[in-house]
mmCIF file of C-alpha atoms and ligand atoms in Angstrom:
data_model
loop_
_atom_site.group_PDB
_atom_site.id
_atom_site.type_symbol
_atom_site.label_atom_id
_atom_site.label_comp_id
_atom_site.label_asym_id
_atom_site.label_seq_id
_atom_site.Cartn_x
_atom_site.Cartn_y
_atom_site.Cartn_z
ATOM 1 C CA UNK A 43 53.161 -5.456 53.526
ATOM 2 C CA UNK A 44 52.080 -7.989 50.715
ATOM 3 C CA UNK A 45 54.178 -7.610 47.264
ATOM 4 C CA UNK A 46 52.460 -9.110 44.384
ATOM 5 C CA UNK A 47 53.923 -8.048 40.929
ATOM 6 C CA UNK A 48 51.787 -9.147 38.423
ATOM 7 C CA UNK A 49 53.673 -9.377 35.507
ATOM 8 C CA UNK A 50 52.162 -9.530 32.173
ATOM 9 C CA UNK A 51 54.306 -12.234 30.158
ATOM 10 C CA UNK A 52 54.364 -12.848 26.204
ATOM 11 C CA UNK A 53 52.931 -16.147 24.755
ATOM 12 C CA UNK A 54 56.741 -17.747 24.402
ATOM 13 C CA UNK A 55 57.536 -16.497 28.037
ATOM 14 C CA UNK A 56 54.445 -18.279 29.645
ATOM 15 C CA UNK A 57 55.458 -21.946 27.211
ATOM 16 C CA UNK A 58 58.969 -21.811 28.261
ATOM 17 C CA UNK A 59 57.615 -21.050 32.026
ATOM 18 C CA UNK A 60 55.120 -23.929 31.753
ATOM 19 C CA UNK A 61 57.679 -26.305 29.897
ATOM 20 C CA UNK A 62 59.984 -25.835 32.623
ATOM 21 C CA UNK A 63 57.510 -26.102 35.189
ATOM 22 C CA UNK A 64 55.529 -29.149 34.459
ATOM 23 C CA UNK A 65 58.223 -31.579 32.802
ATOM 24 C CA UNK A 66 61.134 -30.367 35.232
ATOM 25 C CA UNK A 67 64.560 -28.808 34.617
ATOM 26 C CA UNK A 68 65.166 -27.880 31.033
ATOM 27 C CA UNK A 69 68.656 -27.037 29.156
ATOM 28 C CA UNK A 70 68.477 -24.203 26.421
ATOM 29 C CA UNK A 71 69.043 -26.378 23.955
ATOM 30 C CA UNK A 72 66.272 -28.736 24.505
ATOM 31 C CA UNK A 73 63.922 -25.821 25.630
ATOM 32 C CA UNK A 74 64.591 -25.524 21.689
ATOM 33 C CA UNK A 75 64.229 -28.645 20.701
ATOM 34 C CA UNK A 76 60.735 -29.057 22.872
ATOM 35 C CA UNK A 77 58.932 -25.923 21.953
ATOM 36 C CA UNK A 78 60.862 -24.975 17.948
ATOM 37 C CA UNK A 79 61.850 -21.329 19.111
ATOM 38 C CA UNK A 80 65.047 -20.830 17.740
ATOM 39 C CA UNK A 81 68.057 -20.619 20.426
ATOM 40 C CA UNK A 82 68.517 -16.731 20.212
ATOM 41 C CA UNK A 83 64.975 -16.524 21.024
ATOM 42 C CA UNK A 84 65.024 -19.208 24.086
ATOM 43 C CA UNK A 85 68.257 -17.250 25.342
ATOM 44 C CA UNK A 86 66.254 -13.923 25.347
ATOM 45 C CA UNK A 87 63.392 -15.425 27.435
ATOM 46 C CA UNK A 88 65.328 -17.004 29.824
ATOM 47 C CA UNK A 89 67.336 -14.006 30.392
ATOM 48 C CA UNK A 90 64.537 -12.207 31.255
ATOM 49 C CA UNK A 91 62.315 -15.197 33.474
ATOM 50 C CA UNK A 92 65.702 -15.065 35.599
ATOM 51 C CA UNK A 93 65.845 -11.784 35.769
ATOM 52 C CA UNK A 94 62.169 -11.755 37.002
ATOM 53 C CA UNK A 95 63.504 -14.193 39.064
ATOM 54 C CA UNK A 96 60.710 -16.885 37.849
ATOM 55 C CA UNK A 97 63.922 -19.209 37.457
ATOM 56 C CA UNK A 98 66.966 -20.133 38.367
ATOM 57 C CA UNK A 99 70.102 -21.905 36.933
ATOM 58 C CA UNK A 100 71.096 -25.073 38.329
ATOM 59 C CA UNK A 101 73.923 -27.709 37.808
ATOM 60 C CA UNK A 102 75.134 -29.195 34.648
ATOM 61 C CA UNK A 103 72.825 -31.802 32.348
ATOM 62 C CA UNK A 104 74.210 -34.631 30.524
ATOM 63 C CA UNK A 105 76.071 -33.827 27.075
ATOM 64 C CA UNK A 106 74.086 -34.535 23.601
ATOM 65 C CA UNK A 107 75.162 -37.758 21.508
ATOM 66 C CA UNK A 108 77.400 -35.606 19.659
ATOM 67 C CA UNK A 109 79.246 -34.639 22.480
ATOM 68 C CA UNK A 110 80.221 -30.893 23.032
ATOM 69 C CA UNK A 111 79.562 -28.857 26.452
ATOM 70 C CA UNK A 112 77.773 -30.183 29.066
ATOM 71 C CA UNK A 113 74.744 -27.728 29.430
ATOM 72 C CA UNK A 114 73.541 -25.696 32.273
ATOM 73 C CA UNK A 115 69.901 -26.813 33.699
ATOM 74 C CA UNK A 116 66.956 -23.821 34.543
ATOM 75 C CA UNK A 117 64.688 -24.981 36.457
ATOM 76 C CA UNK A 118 61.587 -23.000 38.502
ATOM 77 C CA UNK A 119 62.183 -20.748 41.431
ATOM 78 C CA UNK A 120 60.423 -22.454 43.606
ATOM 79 C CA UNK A 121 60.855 -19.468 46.163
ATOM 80 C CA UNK A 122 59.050 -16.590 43.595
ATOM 81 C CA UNK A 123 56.338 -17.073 45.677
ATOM 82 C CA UNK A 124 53.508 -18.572 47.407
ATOM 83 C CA UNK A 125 49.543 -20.192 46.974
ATOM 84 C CA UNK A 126 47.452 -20.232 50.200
ATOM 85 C CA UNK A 127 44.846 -22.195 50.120
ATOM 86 C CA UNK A 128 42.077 -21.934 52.357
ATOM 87 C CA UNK A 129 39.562 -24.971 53.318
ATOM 88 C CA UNK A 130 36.367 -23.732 54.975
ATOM 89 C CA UNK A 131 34.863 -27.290 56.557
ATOM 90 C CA UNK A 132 31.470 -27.567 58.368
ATOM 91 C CA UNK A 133 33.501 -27.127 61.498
ATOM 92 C CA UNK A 134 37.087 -26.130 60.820
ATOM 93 C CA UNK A 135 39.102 -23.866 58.532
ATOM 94 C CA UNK A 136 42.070 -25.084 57.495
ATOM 95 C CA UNK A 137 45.257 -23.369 55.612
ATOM 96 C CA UNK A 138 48.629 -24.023 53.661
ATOM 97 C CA UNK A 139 51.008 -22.087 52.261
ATOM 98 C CA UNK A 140 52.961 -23.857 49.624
ATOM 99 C CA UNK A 141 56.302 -22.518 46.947
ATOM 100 C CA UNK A 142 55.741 -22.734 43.702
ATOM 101 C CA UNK A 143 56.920 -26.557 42.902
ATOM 102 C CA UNK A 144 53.493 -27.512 44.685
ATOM 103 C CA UNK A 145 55.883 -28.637 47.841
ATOM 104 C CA UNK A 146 53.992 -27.712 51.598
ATOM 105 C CA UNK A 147 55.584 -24.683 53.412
ATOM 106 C CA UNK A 148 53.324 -23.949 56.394
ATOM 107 C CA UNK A 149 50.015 -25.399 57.429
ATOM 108 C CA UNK A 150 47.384 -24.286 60.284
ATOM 109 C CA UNK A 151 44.105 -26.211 61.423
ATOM 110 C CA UNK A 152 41.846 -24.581 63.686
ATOM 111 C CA UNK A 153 38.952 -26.990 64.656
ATOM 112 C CA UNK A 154 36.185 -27.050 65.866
ATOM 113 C CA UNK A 155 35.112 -23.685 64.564
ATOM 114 C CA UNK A 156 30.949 -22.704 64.175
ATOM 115 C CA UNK A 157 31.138 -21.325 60.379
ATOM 116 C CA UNK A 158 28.904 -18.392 60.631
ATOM 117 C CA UNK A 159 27.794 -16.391 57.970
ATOM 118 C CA UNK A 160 28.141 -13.038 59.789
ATOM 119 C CA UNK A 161 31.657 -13.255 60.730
ATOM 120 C CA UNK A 162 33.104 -15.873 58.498
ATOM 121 C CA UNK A 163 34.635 -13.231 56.345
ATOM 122 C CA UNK A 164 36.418 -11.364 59.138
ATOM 123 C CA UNK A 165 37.859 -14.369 60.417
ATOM 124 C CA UNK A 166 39.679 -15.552 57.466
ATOM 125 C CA UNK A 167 40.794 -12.001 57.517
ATOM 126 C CA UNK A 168 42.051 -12.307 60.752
ATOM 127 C CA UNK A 169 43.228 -15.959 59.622
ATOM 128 C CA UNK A 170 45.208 -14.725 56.488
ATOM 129 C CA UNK A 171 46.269 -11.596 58.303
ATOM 130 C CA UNK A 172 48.652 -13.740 61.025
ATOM 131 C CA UNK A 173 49.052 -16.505 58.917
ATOM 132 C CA UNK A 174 50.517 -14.775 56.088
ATOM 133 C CA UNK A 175 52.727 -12.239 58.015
ATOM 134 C CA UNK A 176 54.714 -15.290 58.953
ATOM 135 C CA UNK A 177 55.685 -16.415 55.386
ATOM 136 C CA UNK A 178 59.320 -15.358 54.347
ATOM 137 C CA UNK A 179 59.685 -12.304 51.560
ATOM 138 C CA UNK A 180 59.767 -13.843 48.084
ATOM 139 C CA UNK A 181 59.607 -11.988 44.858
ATOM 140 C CA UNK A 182 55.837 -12.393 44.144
ATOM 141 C CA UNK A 183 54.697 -12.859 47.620
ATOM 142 C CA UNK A 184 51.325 -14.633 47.131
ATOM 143 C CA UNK A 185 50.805 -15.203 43.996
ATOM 144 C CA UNK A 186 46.794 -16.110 45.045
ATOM 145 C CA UNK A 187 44.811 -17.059 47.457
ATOM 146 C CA UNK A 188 41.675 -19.931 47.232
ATOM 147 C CA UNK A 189 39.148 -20.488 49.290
ATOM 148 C CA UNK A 190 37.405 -23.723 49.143
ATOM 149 C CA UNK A 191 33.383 -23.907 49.712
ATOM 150 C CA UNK A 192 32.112 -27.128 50.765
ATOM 151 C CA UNK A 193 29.668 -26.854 48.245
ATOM 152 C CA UNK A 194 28.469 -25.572 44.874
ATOM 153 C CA UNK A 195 30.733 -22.386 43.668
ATOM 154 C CA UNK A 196 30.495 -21.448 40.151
ATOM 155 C CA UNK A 197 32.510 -17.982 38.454
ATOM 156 C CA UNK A 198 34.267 -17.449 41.901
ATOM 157 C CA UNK A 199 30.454 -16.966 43.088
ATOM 158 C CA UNK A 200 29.127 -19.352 46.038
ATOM 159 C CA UNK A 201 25.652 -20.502 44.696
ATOM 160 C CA UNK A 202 24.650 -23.136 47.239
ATOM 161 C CA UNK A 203 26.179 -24.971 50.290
ATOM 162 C CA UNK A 204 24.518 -27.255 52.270
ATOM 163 C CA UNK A 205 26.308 -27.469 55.157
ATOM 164 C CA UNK A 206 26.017 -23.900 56.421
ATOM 165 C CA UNK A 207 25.118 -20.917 54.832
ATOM 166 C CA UNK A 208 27.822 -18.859 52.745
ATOM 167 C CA UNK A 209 25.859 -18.859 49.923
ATOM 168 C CA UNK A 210 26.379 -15.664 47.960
ATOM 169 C CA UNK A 211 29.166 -14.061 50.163
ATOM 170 C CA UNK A 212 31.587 -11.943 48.498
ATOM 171 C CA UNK A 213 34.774 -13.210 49.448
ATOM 172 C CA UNK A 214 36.957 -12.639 46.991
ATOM 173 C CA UNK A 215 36.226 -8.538 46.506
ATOM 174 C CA UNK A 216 36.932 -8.558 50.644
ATOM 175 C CA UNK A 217 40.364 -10.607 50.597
ATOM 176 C CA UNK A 218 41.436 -9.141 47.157
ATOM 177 C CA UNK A 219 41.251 -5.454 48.547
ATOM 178 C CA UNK A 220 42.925 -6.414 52.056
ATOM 179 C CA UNK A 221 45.593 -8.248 50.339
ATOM 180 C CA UNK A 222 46.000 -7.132 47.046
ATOM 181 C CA UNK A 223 46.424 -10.592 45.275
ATOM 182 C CA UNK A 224 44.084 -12.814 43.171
ATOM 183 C CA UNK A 225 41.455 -14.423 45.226
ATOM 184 C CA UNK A 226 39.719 -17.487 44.015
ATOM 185 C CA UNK A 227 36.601 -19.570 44.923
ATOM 186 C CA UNK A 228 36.103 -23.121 44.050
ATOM 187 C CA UNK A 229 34.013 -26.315 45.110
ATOM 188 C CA UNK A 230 36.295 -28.568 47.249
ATOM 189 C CA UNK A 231 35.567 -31.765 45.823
ATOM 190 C CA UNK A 232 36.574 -30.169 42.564
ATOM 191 C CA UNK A 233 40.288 -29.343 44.233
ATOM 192 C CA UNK A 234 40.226 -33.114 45.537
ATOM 193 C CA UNK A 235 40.190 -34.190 41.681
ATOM 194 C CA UNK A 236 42.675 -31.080 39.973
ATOM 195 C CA UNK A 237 44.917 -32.699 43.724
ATOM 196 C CA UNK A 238 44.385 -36.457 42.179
ATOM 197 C CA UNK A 239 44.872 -35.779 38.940
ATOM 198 C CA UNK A 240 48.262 -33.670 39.448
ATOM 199 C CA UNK A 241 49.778 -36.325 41.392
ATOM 200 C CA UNK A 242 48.412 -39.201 39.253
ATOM 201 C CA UNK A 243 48.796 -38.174 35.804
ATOM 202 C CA UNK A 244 48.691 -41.709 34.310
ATOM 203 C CA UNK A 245 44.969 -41.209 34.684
ATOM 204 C CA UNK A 246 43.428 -39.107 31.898
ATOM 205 C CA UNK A 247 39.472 -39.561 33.601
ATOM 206 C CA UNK A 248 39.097 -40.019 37.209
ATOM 207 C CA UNK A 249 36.426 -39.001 39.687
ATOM 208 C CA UNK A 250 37.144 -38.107 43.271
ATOM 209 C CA UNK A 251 34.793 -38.496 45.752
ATOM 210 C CA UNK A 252 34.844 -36.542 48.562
ATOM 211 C CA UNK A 253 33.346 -37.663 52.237
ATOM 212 C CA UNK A 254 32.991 -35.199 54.637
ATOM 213 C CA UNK A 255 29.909 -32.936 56.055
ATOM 214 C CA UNK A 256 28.493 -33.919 52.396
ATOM 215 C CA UNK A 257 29.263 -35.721 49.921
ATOM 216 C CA UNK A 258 30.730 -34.423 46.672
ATOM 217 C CA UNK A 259 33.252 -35.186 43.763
ATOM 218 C CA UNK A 260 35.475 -33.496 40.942
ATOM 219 C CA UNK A 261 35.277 -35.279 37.702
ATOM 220 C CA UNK A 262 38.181 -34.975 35.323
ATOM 221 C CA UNK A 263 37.069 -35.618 31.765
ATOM 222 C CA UNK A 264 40.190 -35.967 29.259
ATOM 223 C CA UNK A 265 42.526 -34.351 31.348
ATOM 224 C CA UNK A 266 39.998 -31.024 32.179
ATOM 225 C CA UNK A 267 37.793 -30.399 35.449
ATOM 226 C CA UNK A 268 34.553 -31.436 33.954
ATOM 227 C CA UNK A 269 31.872 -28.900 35.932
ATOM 228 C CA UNK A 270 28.779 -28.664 33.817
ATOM 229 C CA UNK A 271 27.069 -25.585 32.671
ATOM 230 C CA UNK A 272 25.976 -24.933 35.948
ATOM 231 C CA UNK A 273 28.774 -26.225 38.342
ATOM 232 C CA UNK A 274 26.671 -29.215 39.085
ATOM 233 C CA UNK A 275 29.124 -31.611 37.758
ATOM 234 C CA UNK A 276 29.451 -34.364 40.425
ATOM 235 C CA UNK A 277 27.618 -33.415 42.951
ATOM 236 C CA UNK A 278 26.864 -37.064 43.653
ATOM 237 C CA UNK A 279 25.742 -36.038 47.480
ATOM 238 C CA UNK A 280 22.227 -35.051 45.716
ATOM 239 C CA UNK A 281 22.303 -38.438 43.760
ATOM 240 C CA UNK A 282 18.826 -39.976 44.873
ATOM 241 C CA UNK A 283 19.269 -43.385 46.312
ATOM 242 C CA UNK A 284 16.402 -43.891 48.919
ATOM 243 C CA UNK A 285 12.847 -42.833 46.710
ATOM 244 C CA UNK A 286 10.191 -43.686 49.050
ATOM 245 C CA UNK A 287 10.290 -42.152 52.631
ATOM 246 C CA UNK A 288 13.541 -40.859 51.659
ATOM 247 C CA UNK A 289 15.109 -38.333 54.472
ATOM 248 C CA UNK A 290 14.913 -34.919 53.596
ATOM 249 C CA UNK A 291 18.213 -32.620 51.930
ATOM 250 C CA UNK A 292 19.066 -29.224 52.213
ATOM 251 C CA UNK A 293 19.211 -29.317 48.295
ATOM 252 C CA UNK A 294 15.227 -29.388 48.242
ATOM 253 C CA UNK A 295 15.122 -33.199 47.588
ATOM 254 C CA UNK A 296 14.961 -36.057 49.493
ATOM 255 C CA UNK A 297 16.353 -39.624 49.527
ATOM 256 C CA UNK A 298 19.992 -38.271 48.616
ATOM 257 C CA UNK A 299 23.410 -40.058 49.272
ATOM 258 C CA UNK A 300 24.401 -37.930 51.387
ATOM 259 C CA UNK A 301 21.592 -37.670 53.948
ATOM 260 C CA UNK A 302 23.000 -41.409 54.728
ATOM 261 C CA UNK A 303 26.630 -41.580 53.851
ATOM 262 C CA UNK A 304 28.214 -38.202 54.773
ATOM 263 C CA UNK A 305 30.942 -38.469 57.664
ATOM 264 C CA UNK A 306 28.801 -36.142 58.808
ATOM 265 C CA UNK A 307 25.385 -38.382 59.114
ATOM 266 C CA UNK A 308 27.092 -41.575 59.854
ATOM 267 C CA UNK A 309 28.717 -40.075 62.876
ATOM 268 C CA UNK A 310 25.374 -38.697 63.696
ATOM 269 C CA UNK A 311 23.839 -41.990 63.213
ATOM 270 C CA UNK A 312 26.208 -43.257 65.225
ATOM 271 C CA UNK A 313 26.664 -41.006 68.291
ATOM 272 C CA UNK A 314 22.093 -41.385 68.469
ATOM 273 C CA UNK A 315 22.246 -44.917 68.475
ATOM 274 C CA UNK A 316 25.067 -45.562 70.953
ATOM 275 C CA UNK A 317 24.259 -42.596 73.263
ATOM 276 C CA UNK A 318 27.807 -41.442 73.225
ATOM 277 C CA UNK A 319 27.157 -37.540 71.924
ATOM 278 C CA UNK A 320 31.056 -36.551 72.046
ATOM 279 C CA UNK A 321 31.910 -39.608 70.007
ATOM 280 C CA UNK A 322 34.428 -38.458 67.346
ATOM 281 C CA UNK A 323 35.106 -40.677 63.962
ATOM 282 C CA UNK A 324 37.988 -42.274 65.479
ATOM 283 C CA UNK A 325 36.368 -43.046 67.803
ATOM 284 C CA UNK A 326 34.039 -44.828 65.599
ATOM 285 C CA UNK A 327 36.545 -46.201 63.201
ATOM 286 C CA UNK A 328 38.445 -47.437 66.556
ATOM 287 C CA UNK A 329 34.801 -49.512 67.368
ATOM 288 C CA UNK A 330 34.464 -50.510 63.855
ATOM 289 C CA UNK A 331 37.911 -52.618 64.002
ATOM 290 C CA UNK A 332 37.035 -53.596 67.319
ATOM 291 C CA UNK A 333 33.732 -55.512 66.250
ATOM 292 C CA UNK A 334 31.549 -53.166 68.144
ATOM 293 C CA UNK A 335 27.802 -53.636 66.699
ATOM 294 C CA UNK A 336 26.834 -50.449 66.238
ATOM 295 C CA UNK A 337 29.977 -49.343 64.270
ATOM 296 C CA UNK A 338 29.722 -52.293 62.393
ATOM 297 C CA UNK A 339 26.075 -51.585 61.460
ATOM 298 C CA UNK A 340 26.746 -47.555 60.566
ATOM 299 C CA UNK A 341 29.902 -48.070 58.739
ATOM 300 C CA UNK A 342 28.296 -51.612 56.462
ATOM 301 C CA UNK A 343 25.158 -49.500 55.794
ATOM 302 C CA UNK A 344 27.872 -46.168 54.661
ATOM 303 C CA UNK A 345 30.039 -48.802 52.562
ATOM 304 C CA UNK A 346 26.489 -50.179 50.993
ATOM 305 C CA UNK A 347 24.896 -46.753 50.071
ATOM 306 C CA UNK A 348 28.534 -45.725 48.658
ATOM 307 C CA UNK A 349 28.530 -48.337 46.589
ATOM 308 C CA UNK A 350 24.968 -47.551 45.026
ATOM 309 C CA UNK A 351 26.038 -44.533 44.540
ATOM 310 C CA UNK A 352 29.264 -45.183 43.015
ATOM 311 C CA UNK A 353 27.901 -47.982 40.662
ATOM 312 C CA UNK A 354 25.950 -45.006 38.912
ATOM 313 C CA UNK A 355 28.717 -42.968 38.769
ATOM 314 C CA UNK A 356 30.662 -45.142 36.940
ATOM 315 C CA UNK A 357 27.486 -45.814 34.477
ATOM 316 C CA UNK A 358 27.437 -41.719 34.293
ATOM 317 C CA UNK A 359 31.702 -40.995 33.450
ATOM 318 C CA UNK A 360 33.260 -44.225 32.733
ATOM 319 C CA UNK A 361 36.068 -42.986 34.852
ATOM 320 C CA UNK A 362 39.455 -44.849 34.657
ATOM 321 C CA UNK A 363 40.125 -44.422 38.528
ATOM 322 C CA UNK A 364 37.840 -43.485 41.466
ATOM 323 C CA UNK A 365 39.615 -41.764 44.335
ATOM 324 C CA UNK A 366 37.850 -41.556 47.682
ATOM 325 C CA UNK A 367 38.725 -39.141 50.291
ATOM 326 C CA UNK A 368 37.707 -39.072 54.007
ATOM 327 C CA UNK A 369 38.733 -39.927 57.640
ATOM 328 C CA UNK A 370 36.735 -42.962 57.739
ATOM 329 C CA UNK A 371 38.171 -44.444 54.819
ATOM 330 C CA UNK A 372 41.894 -43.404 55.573
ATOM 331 C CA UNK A 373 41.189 -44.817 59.284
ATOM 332 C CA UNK A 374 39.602 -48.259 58.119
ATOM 333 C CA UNK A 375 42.214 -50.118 55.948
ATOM 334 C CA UNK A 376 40.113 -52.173 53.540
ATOM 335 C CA UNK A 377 37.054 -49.470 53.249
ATOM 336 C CA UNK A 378 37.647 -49.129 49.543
ATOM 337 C CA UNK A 379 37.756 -52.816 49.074
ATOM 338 C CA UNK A 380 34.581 -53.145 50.351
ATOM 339 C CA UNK A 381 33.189 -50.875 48.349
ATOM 340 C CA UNK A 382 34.602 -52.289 45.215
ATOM 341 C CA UNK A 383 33.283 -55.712 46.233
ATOM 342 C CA UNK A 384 29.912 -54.405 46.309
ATOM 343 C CA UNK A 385 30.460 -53.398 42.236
ATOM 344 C CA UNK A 386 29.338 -56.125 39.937
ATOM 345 C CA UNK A 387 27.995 -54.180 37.004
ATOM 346 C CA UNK A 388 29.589 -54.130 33.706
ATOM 347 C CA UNK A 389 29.730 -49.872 34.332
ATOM 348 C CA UNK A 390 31.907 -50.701 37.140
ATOM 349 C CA UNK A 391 33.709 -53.962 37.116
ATOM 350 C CA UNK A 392 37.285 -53.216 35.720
ATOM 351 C CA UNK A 393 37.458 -49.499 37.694
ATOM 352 C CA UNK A 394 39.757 -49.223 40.688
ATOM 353 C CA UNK A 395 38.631 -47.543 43.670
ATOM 354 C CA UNK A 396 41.799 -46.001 45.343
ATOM 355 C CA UNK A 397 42.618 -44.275 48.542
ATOM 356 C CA UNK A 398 43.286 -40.672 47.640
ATOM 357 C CA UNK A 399 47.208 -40.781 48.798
ATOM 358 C CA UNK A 400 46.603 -36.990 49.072
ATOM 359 C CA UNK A 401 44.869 -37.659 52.521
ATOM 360 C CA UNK A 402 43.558 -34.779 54.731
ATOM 361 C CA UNK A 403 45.217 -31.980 53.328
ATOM 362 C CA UNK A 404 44.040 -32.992 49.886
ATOM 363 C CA UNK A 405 41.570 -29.858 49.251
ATOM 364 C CA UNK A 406 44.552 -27.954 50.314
ATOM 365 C CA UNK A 407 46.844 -28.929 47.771
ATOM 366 C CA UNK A 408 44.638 -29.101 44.782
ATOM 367 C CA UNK A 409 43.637 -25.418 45.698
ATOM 368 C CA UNK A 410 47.604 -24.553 45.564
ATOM 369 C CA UNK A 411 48.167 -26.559 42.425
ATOM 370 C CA UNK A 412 45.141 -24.391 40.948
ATOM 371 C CA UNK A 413 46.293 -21.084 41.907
ATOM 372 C CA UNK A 414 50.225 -22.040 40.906
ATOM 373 C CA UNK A 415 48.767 -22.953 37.235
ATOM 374 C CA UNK A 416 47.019 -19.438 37.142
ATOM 375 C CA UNK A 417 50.000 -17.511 38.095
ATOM 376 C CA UNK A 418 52.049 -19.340 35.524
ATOM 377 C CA UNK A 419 49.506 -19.188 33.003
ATOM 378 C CA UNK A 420 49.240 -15.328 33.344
HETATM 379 ZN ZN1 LIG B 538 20.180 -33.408 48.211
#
């Protein structure tokens, strides 16, 4: 039912691919030019990427200087084929379908969903099996599918995740077999940053902080995913900010940002102290513009231990950019602000802290960006 030709391409086949598909429509000529194959050799690739149907041609560029014809434009087939993406949350799973050009095709959210170890697998099966019957035929069909892990994933393997336990799970041998494309694994803070850095790429080093059951980032370090030897990288949630009577972390520690600045804990914090149990983050954001105390209180002590946190990050990367990503901070207009006005080291002083423009379906895309630069790198 699922058609995934893998198709082996030459060294020059997968430049010309990636020339055309990162710096946007190309003529022949300046696919020459760009890359010094000779034109016999360009023609010969092309022929056969459109034949593969990895490209298209598409109206007429502007003449040279010197004049002559005007030249015909290949660009990418966006419709070869698709990424899906998969975002496994504390309480949701979440998925997108998107062409090749990175553009959104279809996405589904189903909340409020208890993550359980025993039957997670089977219901992404389940998931994937609906969700990708609906897709249109394409050439490639999916071209790869990513699951991300709130949590610590290293080698497509799941090594630790705090907020419920997949931790060693074989997902990809499950999915790969029922659907017979690549399946990758990956930490979703790291997506946040590969999503940030894809759609900013101005920024050579940026961190992106992700907010949600924990609290994570992706660290981009000269234009690469920095991860560390152990996939570690960033895993500021474990970053010890409280040292005496700190509260104790999953991650064997205690005292660590997360365990007071998660969405997660504040709305904890919050639904204990106001006696409101089915209080959602709205409706704490919608309290916090209001003036309401306790909001006020929760959200001033998140902003404060962020900002600890972040002012050692900054002494750690010397990041150009930092990008934060949750609901709180995309619901309260000035969050980020007040977090950079808590800054006042030399670390952190001249470094912007940005809303990631990404928003909630963030993870998604930087998954799909991911597997598109696999299947074009292949
Ligand atoms: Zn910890």
């Amino acid at each position: 039912m699922f058609t995934n030709r893998t198709v082996i391409r030459e060294s020059n086949e997968r430049i010309v691919l990636n020339t055309i598909a990162q710096k946007g429509p190309h003529s022949r000529a300046l696919l020459s030019d760009t890359i010094g194959l000779n034109k016999a050799t360009i023609s010969d690739i092309v022929k056969k990427l459109i034949a593969q149907k990895l490209i298209n041609e598409v109206g007429i560029g502007e003449s040279t200087n010197l004049g002559g014809r005007k030249p015909i434009m290949l660009e990418l087939n966006a419709k070869a084929g698709f990424s899906v993406s998969v975002d496994i949350g504390y309480n949701y799973i979440d998925v997108m379908a998107q062409r090749l050009d990175g553009t959104a095709y279809k996405r589904e959210l189903f909340p409020f969903i208890v993550i359980k170890r025993e039957t997670i697998i089977q219901e992404i099966s389940d998931i994937l099996d609906v969700f990708l019957s609906s897709l249109p035929k394409s050439p490639f069909g999916i071209v790869g599918i990513l699951i991300a892990i709130h949590g610590v994933v290293l080698d497509n393997q799941i090594q630790f995740t705090p907020a419920y336990d997949l931790a060693g799970l074989d997902f990809s041998s499950a999915l790969h077999e029922q659907f017979a494309c690549p399946v990758y694994l990956e930490n979703e803070a790291n997506l946040l940053a590969v999503s940030d850095h894809t759609k900013e790429e101005s920024y050579a080093n940026l961190v992106s902080i992700s907010i949600h059951s924990g609290i994570g980032s992706g660290v981009i370090l000269n234009n690469e995913l920095y991860t560390g030897i152990n996939g570690y990288a960033g895993e500021i949630g474990h970053m010890q900010i409280v040292t005496e009577n700190g509260r104790p972390c999953p991650c064997g520690a205690s005292g660590c940002l997360e365990c007071y600045a998660s969405e997660k804990n504040i709305l904890d914090t919050y639904q204990t102290r106001t006696g409101n149990k089915n209080a959602l983050v709205t409706d704490l954001c919608r309290a916090f513009t209001e003036k309401e105390e306790e909001a006020m209180a929760v959200i001033n002590d998140m902003v404060r231990y962020l900002a600890t946190g972040i002012q050692n990050l900054t002494a750690l990367y010397n990041p150009e950019i930092i990008f934060i990503n949750s609901e709180i901070s995309r619901l309260i207009p000035d969050f980020t602000k007040q977090i950079e006005s808590r800054l006042t080291s030399f670390t952190s002083k001249n470094i912007a802290i940005k809303e990631s423009h990404l928003g909630e379906e963030a993870i998604l895309y930087g998954a799909g960006y991911l597997i598109i630069q696999r299947f074009l790198a292949s």
